[in-house]
Amino acid sequence: MHYHHLYMDAGGESRWKDVDIALEVKTFAPPAQSIEISEGRASRNMLFLRLRAGWNEPVHPTPIRQTLVCLRCAVRVTSSDGDIRDIGPGDLWLMEDTGGRGHHTEVTSADDFEAVIVQHD
């Protein structure tokens, strides 16, 4: 498993990197069998998001550290350094570019994009 990490470097540029998620075999819900699971990450809110087909926003930083989990359809996200990621069903996107030049997002699918956002701060 992995997620797309969008962060801001020291010069204010948004940049992408792929991050592997470490899983460990643990007993999580006894008496169920052990499963592979990651360490927990603190969160504050969970929101549901819909971006209508054709939606295209101006460049901006994320307002808060948050993770988007794509449920349906797709968006294309361009970091300020020009690197592009297509986010589709099942993809995880950690947004940490809370300042600087930000990123651009547009819906690329013919149907509405739907996601869950988990806010961390």
PDB file of N, CA and C in Angstrom, residues 41-117:
ATOM      1  N   ARG A  41      -3.018   7.021  13.070  1.00  0.00           N
ATOM      2  CA  ARG A  41      -2.670   8.424  12.846  1.00  0.00           C
ATOM      3  C   ARG A  41      -3.796   9.272  13.405  1.00  0.00           C
ATOM      4  N   ALA A  42      -3.447  10.234  14.214  1.00  0.00           N
ATOM      5  CA  ALA A  42      -4.461  11.085  14.833  1.00  0.00           C
ATOM      6  C   ALA A  42      -5.216  11.880  13.769  1.00  0.00           C
ATOM      7  N   SER A  43      -6.510  12.056  13.995  1.00  0.00           N
ATOM      8  CA  SER A  43      -7.321  12.856  13.086  1.00  0.00           C
ATOM      9  C   SER A  43      -8.320  13.678  13.889  1.00  0.00           C
ATOM     10  N   ARG A  44      -8.859  14.703  13.246  1.00  0.00           N
ATOM     11  CA  ARG A  44      -9.779  15.615  13.917  1.00  0.00           C
ATOM     12  C   ARG A  44     -11.192  15.537  13.356  1.00  0.00           C
ATOM     13  N   ASN A  45     -11.331  15.524  12.044  1.00  0.00           N
ATOM     14  CA  ASN A  45     -12.635  15.511  11.384  1.00  0.00           C
ATOM     15  C   ASN A  45     -12.624  14.561  10.204  1.00  0.00           C
ATOM     16  N   MET A  46     -13.818  14.111   9.822  1.00  0.00           N
ATOM     17  CA  MET A  46     -14.004  13.371   8.593  1.00  0.00           C
ATOM     18  C   MET A  46     -15.115  14.063   7.823  1.00  0.00           C
ATOM     19  N   LEU A  47     -14.860  14.351   6.554  1.00  0.00           N
ATOM     20  CA  LEU A  47     -15.832  15.039   5.710  1.00  0.00           C
ATOM     21  C   LEU A  47     -16.051  14.254   4.428  1.00  0.00           C
ATOM     22  N   PHE A  48     -17.178  14.475   3.783  1.00  0.00           N
ATOM     23  CA  PHE A  48     -17.475  13.878   2.493  1.00  0.00           C
ATOM     24  C   PHE A  48     -17.462  14.992   1.454  1.00  0.00           C
ATOM     25  N   LEU A  49     -16.891  14.726   0.295  1.00  0.00           N
ATOM     26  CA  LEU A  49     -16.656  15.736  -0.724  1.00  0.00           C
ATOM     27  C   LEU A  49     -17.203  15.284  -2.074  1.00  0.00           C
ATOM     28  N   ARG A  50     -17.844  16.194  -2.771  1.00  0.00           N
ATOM     29  CA  ARG A  50     -18.241  15.955  -4.167  1.00  0.00           C
ATOM     30  C   ARG A  50     -17.787  17.154  -4.985  1.00  0.00           C
ATOM     31  N   LEU A  51     -17.047  16.878  -6.054  1.00  0.00           N
ATOM     32  CA  LEU A  51     -16.686  17.897  -7.035  1.00  0.00           C
ATOM     33  C   LEU A  51     -17.409  17.537  -8.319  1.00  0.00           C
ATOM     34  N   ARG A  52     -18.197  18.448  -8.828  1.00  0.00           N
ATOM     35  CA  ARG A  52     -19.009  18.182 -10.019  1.00  0.00           C
ATOM     36  C   ARG A  52     -18.127  18.024 -11.261  1.00  0.00           C
ATOM     37  N   ALA A  53     -18.583  17.206 -12.197  1.00  0.00           N
ATOM     38  CA  ALA A  53     -17.882  17.007 -13.467  1.00  0.00           C
ATOM     39  C   ALA A  53     -17.598  18.375 -14.089  1.00  0.00           C
ATOM     40  N   GLY A  54     -16.379  18.556 -14.585  1.00  0.00           N
ATOM     41  CA  GLY A  54     -15.980  19.819 -15.187  1.00  0.00           C
ATOM     42  C   GLY A  54     -15.389  20.820 -14.207  1.00  0.00           C
ATOM     43  N   TRP A  55     -15.426  20.512 -12.911  1.00  0.00           N
ATOM     44  CA  TRP A  55     -14.924  21.428 -11.887  1.00  0.00           C
ATOM     45  C   TRP A  55     -13.432  21.652 -12.089  1.00  0.00           C
ATOM     46  N   ASN A  56     -13.003  22.900 -12.007  1.00  0.00           N
ATOM     47  CA  ASN A  56     -11.618  23.269 -12.261  1.00  0.00           C
ATOM     48  C   ASN A  56     -11.307  24.479 -11.394  1.00  0.00           C
ATOM     49  N   GLU A  57     -10.451  24.333 -10.416  1.00  0.00           N
ATOM     50  CA  GLU A  57     -10.221  25.382  -9.428  1.00  0.00           C
ATOM     51  C   GLU A  57      -8.961  26.178  -9.711  1.00  0.00           C
ATOM     52  N   PRO A  58      -8.854  27.377  -9.147  1.00  0.00           N
ATOM     53  CA  PRO A  58      -7.581  28.104  -9.236  1.00  0.00           C
ATOM     54  C   PRO A  58      -6.537  27.455  -8.318  1.00  0.00           C
ATOM     55  N   VAL A  59      -5.281  27.763  -8.565  1.00  0.00           N
ATOM     56  CA  VAL A  59      -4.181  27.241  -7.745  1.00  0.00           C
ATOM     57  C   VAL A  59      -4.319  27.767  -6.317  1.00  0.00           C
ATOM     58  N   HIS A  60      -4.107  26.875  -5.345  1.00  0.00           N
ATOM     59  CA  HIS A  60      -4.217  27.257  -3.931  1.00  0.00           C
ATOM     60  C   HIS A  60      -3.500  26.227  -3.062  1.00  0.00           C
ATOM     61  N   PRO A  61      -3.070  26.621  -1.846  1.00  0.00           N
ATOM     62  CA  PRO A  61      -2.563  25.635  -0.892  1.00  0.00           C
ATOM     63  C   PRO A  61      -3.743  24.965  -0.183  1.00  0.00           C
ATOM     64  N   THR A  62      -3.495  23.821   0.417  1.00  0.00           N
ATOM     65  CA  THR A  62      -4.538  23.172   1.209  1.00  0.00           C
ATOM     66  C   THR A  62      -4.746  23.976   2.499  1.00  0.00           C
ATOM     67  N   PRO A  63      -5.982  24.101   2.977  1.00  0.00           N
ATOM     68  CA  PRO A  63      -6.216  24.919   4.160  1.00  0.00           C
ATOM     69  C   PRO A  63      -5.757  24.273   5.468  1.00  0.00           C
ATOM     70  N   ILE A  64      -5.554  22.954   5.442  1.00  0.00           N
ATOM     71  CA  ILE A  64      -5.222  22.207   6.653  1.00  0.00           C
ATOM     72  C   ILE A  64      -4.586  20.885   6.233  1.00  0.00           C
ATOM     73  N   ARG A  65      -3.754  20.282   7.082  1.00  0.00           N
ATOM     74  CA  ARG A  65      -3.219  18.942   6.787  1.00  0.00           C
ATOM     75  C   ARG A  65      -4.380  17.969   6.723  1.00  0.00           C
ATOM     76  N   GLN A  66      -4.509  17.267   5.595  1.00  0.00           N
ATOM     77  CA  GLN A  66      -5.633  16.356   5.433  1.00  0.00           C
ATOM     78  C   GLN A  66      -5.307  15.269   4.421  1.00  0.00           C
ATOM     79  N   THR A  67      -6.029  14.161   4.550  1.00  0.00           N
ATOM     80  CA  THR A  67      -5.885  13.052   3.622  1.00  0.00           C
ATOM     81  C   THR A  67      -7.195  12.859   2.885  1.00  0.00           C
ATOM     82  N   LEU A  68      -7.108  12.770   1.565  1.00  0.00           N
ATOM     83  CA  LEU A  68      -8.271  12.504   0.721  1.00  0.00           C
ATOM     84  C   LEU A  68      -8.234  11.049   0.307  1.00  0.00           C
ATOM     85  N   VAL A  69      -9.365  10.369   0.417  1.00  0.00           N
ATOM     86  CA  VAL A  69      -9.532   8.991  -0.037  1.00  0.00           C
ATOM     87  C   VAL A  69     -10.538   9.035  -1.181  1.00  0.00           C
ATOM     88  N   CYS A  70     -10.094   8.757  -2.390  1.00  0.00           N
ATOM     89  CA  CYS A  70     -10.971   8.815  -3.550  1.00  0.00           C
ATOM     90  C   CYS A  70     -11.912   7.607  -3.553  1.00  0.00           C
ATOM     91  N   LEU A  71     -13.199   7.889  -3.667  1.00  0.00           N
ATOM     92  CA  LEU A  71     -14.219   6.838  -3.728  1.00  0.00           C
ATOM     93  C   LEU A  71     -14.684   6.568  -5.152  1.00  0.00           C
ATOM     94  N   ARG A  72     -14.788   7.652  -5.955  1.00  0.00           N
ATOM     95  CA  ARG A  72     -15.420   7.528  -7.262  1.00  0.00           C
ATOM     96  C   ARG A  72     -14.870   8.569  -8.225  1.00  0.00           C
ATOM     97  N   CYS A  73     -14.627   8.181  -9.439  1.00  0.00           N
ATOM     98  CA  CYS A  73     -14.174   9.030 -10.545  1.00  0.00           C
ATOM     99  C   CYS A  73     -12.750   9.528 -10.334  1.00  0.00           C
ATOM    100  N   ALA A  74     -12.354  10.673 -10.955  1.00  0.00           N
ATOM    101  CA  ALA A  74     -10.934  11.045 -10.937  1.00  0.00           C
ATOM    102  C   ALA A  74     -10.727  12.554 -11.001  1.00  0.00           C
ATOM    103  N   VAL A  75      -9.597  12.970 -10.398  1.00  0.00           N
ATOM    104  CA  VAL A  75      -9.111  14.339 -10.519  1.00  0.00           C
ATOM    105  C   VAL A  75      -7.652  14.291 -10.953  1.00  0.00           C
ATOM    106  N   ARG A  76      -7.206  15.386 -11.565  1.00  0.00           N
ATOM    107  CA  ARG A  76      -5.796  15.560 -11.894  1.00  0.00           C
ATOM    108  C   ARG A  76      -5.294  16.705 -11.025  1.00  0.00           C
ATOM    109  N   VAL A  77      -4.190  16.444 -10.304  1.00  0.00           N
ATOM    110  CA  VAL A  77      -3.635  17.439  -9.395  1.00  0.00           C
ATOM    111  C   VAL A  77      -2.221  17.769  -9.864  1.00  0.00           C
ATOM    112  N   THR A  78      -1.971  19.072 -10.066  1.00  0.00           N
ATOM    113  CA  THR A  78      -0.667  19.539 -10.517  1.00  0.00           C
ATOM    114  C   THR A  78      -0.017  20.340  -9.401  1.00  0.00           C
ATOM    115  N   SER A  79       1.160  19.891  -8.964  1.00  0.00           N
ATOM    116  CA  SER A  79       1.905  20.626  -7.939  1.00  0.00           C
ATOM    117  C   SER A  79       2.509  21.866  -8.576  1.00  0.00           C
ATOM    118  N   SER A  80       2.958  22.805  -7.743  1.00  0.00           N
ATOM    119  CA  SER A  80       3.494  24.053  -8.290  1.00  0.00           C
ATOM    120  C   SER A  80       4.786  23.837  -9.068  1.00  0.00           C
ATOM    121  N   ASP A  81       5.475  22.698  -8.861  1.00  0.00           N
ATOM    122  CA  ASP A  81       6.681  22.419  -9.647  1.00  0.00           C
ATOM    123  C   ASP A  81       6.351  21.732 -10.974  1.00  0.00           C
ATOM    124  N   GLY A  82       5.034  21.550 -11.271  1.00  0.00           N
ATOM    125  CA  GLY A  82       4.601  21.005 -12.553  1.00  0.00           C
ATOM    126  C   GLY A  82       4.369  19.510 -12.595  1.00  0.00           C
ATOM    127  N   ASP A  83       4.678  18.784 -11.524  1.00  0.00           N
ATOM    128  CA  ASP A  83       4.465  17.341 -11.474  1.00  0.00           C
ATOM    129  C   ASP A  83       2.959  17.069 -11.359  1.00  0.00           C
ATOM    130  N   ILE A  84       2.474  16.076 -12.086  1.00  0.00           N
ATOM    131  CA  ILE A  84       1.041  15.774 -12.153  1.00  0.00           C
ATOM    132  C   ILE A  84       0.766  14.395 -11.586  1.00  0.00           C
ATOM    133  N   ARG A  85      -0.317  14.286 -10.820  1.00  0.00           N
ATOM    134  CA  ARG A  85      -0.806  12.994 -10.343  1.00  0.00           C
ATOM    135  C   ARG A  85      -2.287  12.898 -10.688  1.00  0.00           C
ATOM    136  N   ASP A  86      -2.683  11.738 -11.177  1.00  0.00           N
ATOM    137  CA  ASP A  86      -4.095  11.436 -11.385  1.00  0.00           C
ATOM    138  C   ASP A  86      -4.564  10.626 -10.188  1.00  0.00           C
ATOM    139  N   ILE A  87      -5.574  11.138  -9.496  1.00  0.00           N
ATOM    140  CA  ILE A  87      -6.102  10.504  -8.292  1.00  0.00           C
ATOM    141  C   ILE A  87      -7.427   9.852  -8.671  1.00  0.00           C
ATOM    142  N   GLY A  88      -7.507   8.529  -8.483  1.00  0.00           N
ATOM    143  CA  GLY A  88      -8.710   7.786  -8.841  1.00  0.00           C
ATOM    144  C   GLY A  88      -9.176   6.893  -7.705  1.00  0.00           C
ATOM    145  N   PRO A  89     -10.206   6.092  -7.950  1.00  0.00           N
ATOM    146  CA  PRO A  89     -10.790   5.254  -6.897  1.00  0.00           C
ATOM    147  C   PRO A  89      -9.743   4.412  -6.166  1.00  0.00           C
ATOM    148  N   GLY A  90      -9.783   4.520  -4.832  1.00  0.00           N
ATOM    149  CA  GLY A  90      -8.859   3.775  -3.986  1.00  0.00           C
ATOM    150  C   GLY A  90      -7.566   4.507  -3.676  1.00  0.00           C
ATOM    151  N   ASP A  91      -7.291   5.611  -4.375  1.00  0.00           N
ATOM    152  CA  ASP A  91      -6.056   6.361  -4.117  1.00  0.00           C
ATOM    153  C   ASP A  91      -6.175   7.186  -2.841  1.00  0.00           C
ATOM    154  N   LEU A  92      -5.045   7.323  -2.153  1.00  0.00           N
ATOM    155  CA  LEU A  92      -4.932   8.161  -0.956  1.00  0.00           C
ATOM    156  C   LEU A  92      -4.004   9.322  -1.278  1.00  0.00           C
ATOM    157  N   TRP A  93      -4.405  10.541  -0.873  1.00  0.00           N
ATOM    158  CA  TRP A  93      -3.627  11.742  -1.152  1.00  0.00           C
ATOM    159  C   TRP A  93      -3.468  12.529   0.143  1.00  0.00           C
ATOM    160  N   LEU A  94      -2.258  12.549   0.684  1.00  0.00           N
ATOM    161  CA  LEU A  94      -1.952  13.340   1.875  1.00  0.00           C
ATOM    162  C   LEU A  94      -1.566  14.741   1.434  1.00  0.00           C
ATOM    163  N   MET A  95      -2.346  15.735   1.861  1.00  0.00           N
ATOM    164  CA  MET A  95      -2.106  17.133   1.491  1.00  0.00           C
ATOM    165  C   MET A  95      -1.440  17.848   2.659  1.00  0.00           C
ATOM    166  N   GLU A  96      -0.206  18.303   2.434  1.00  0.00           N
ATOM    167  CA  GLU A  96       0.514  19.050   3.461  1.00  0.00           C
ATOM    168  C   GLU A  96       1.106  20.342   2.905  1.00  0.00           C
ATOM    169  N   ASP A  97       0.680  20.765   1.735  1.00  0.00           N
ATOM    170  CA  ASP A  97       1.175  22.030   1.164  1.00  0.00           C
ATOM    171  C   ASP A  97       0.290  23.178   1.659  1.00  0.00           C
ATOM    172  N   THR A  98       0.388  23.464   2.953  1.00  0.00           N
ATOM    173  CA  THR A  98      -0.489  24.439   3.613  1.00  0.00           C
ATOM    174  C   THR A  98      -0.048  25.888   3.399  1.00  0.00           C
ATOM    175  N   GLY A  99       0.986  26.115   2.664  1.00  0.00           N
ATOM    176  CA  GLY A  99       1.460  27.458   2.342  1.00  0.00           C
ATOM    177  C   GLY A  99       2.107  27.430   0.976  1.00  0.00           C
ATOM    178  N   GLY A 100       2.820  28.472   0.659  1.00  0.00           N
ATOM    179  CA  GLY A 100       3.541  28.503  -0.613  1.00  0.00           C
ATOM    180  C   GLY A 100       2.618  28.637  -1.807  1.00  0.00           C
ATOM    181  N   ARG A 101       3.047  28.104  -2.936  1.00  0.00           N
ATOM    182  CA  ARG A 101       2.340  28.297  -4.200  1.00  0.00           C
ATOM    183  C   ARG A 101       1.100  27.413  -4.363  1.00  0.00           C
ATOM    184  N   GLY A 102       1.048  26.295  -3.648  1.00  0.00           N
ATOM    185  CA  GLY A 102      -0.133  25.442  -3.703  1.00  0.00           C
ATOM    186  C   GLY A 102      -0.167  24.513  -4.905  1.00  0.00           C
ATOM    187  N   HIS A 103      -1.371  24.079  -5.251  1.00  0.00           N
ATOM    188  CA  HIS A 103      -1.577  23.099  -6.311  1.00  0.00           C
ATOM    189  C   HIS A 103      -2.862  23.421  -7.067  1.00  0.00           C
ATOM    190  N   HIS A 104      -3.027  22.782  -8.218  1.00  0.00           N
ATOM    191  CA  HIS A 104      -4.223  22.948  -9.036  1.00  0.00           C
ATOM    192  C   HIS A 104      -4.925  21.601  -9.144  1.00  0.00           C
ATOM    193  N   THR A 105      -6.243  21.602  -9.000  1.00  0.00           N
ATOM    194  CA  THR A 105      -7.035  20.370  -9.096  1.00  0.00           C
ATOM    195  C   THR A 105      -8.161  20.561 -10.102  1.00  0.00           C
ATOM    196  N   GLU A 106      -8.356  19.547 -10.942  1.00  0.00           N
ATOM    197  CA  GLU A 106      -9.497  19.570 -11.856  1.00  0.00           C
ATOM    198  C   GLU A 106     -10.088  18.171 -11.984  1.00  0.00           C
ATOM    199  N   VAL A 107     -11.407  18.096 -12.109  1.00  0.00           N
ATOM    200  CA  VAL A 107     -12.083  16.817 -12.325  1.00  0.00           C
ATOM    201  C   VAL A 107     -11.850  16.414 -13.776  1.00  0.00           C
ATOM    202  N   THR A 108     -11.323  15.209 -13.988  1.00  0.00           N
ATOM    203  CA  THR A 108     -11.031  14.729 -15.341  1.00  0.00           C
ATOM    204  C   THR A 108     -12.016  13.670 -15.812  1.00  0.00           C
ATOM    205  N   SER A 109     -12.846  13.181 -14.917  1.00  0.00           N
ATOM    206  CA  SER A 109     -13.828  12.157 -15.286  1.00  0.00           C
ATOM    207  C   SER A 109     -15.093  12.821 -15.806  1.00  0.00           C
ATOM    208  N   ALA A 110     -15.898  12.042 -16.541  1.00  0.00           N
ATOM    209  CA  ALA A 110     -17.157  12.554 -17.088  1.00  0.00           C
ATOM    210  C   ALA A 110     -18.226  12.704 -16.012  1.00  0.00           C
ATOM    211  N   ASP A 111     -18.052  11.997 -14.892  1.00  0.00           N
ATOM    212  CA  ASP A 111     -19.006  12.051 -13.791  1.00  0.00           C
ATOM    213  C   ASP A 111     -18.386  12.774 -12.595  1.00  0.00           C
ATOM    214  N   ASP A 112     -19.207  13.071 -11.599  1.00  0.00           N
ATOM    215  CA  ASP A 112     -18.764  13.771 -10.396  1.00  0.00           C
ATOM    216  C   ASP A 112     -17.732  12.943  -9.623  1.00  0.00           C
ATOM    217  N   PHE A 113     -16.754  13.637  -9.066  1.00  0.00           N
ATOM    218  CA  PHE A 113     -15.715  13.049  -8.223  1.00  0.00           C
ATOM    219  C   PHE A 113     -16.227  13.019  -6.787  1.00  0.00           C
ATOM    220  N   GLU A 114     -16.072  11.886  -6.104  1.00  0.00           N
ATOM    221  CA  GLU A 114     -16.499  11.765  -4.709  1.00  0.00           C
ATOM    222  C   GLU A 114     -15.364  11.202  -3.866  1.00  0.00           C
ATOM    223  N   ALA A 115     -15.233  11.751  -2.642  1.00  0.00           N
ATOM    224  CA  ALA A 115     -14.128  11.363  -1.777  1.00  0.00           C
ATOM    225  C   ALA A 115     -14.509  11.563  -0.309  1.00  0.00           C
ATOM    226  N   VAL A 116     -13.686  10.979   0.538  1.00  0.00           N
ATOM    227  CA  VAL A 116     -13.721  11.224   1.968  1.00  0.00           C
ATOM    228  C   VAL A 116     -12.444  11.986   2.300  1.00  0.00           C
ATOM    229  N   ILE A 117     -12.572  13.008   3.156  1.00  0.00           N
ATOM    230  CA  ILE A 117     -11.406  13.752   3.617  1.00  0.00           C
ATOM    231  C   ILE A 117     -11.300  13.564   5.127  1.00  0.00           C
TER     232      ILE A 117
END
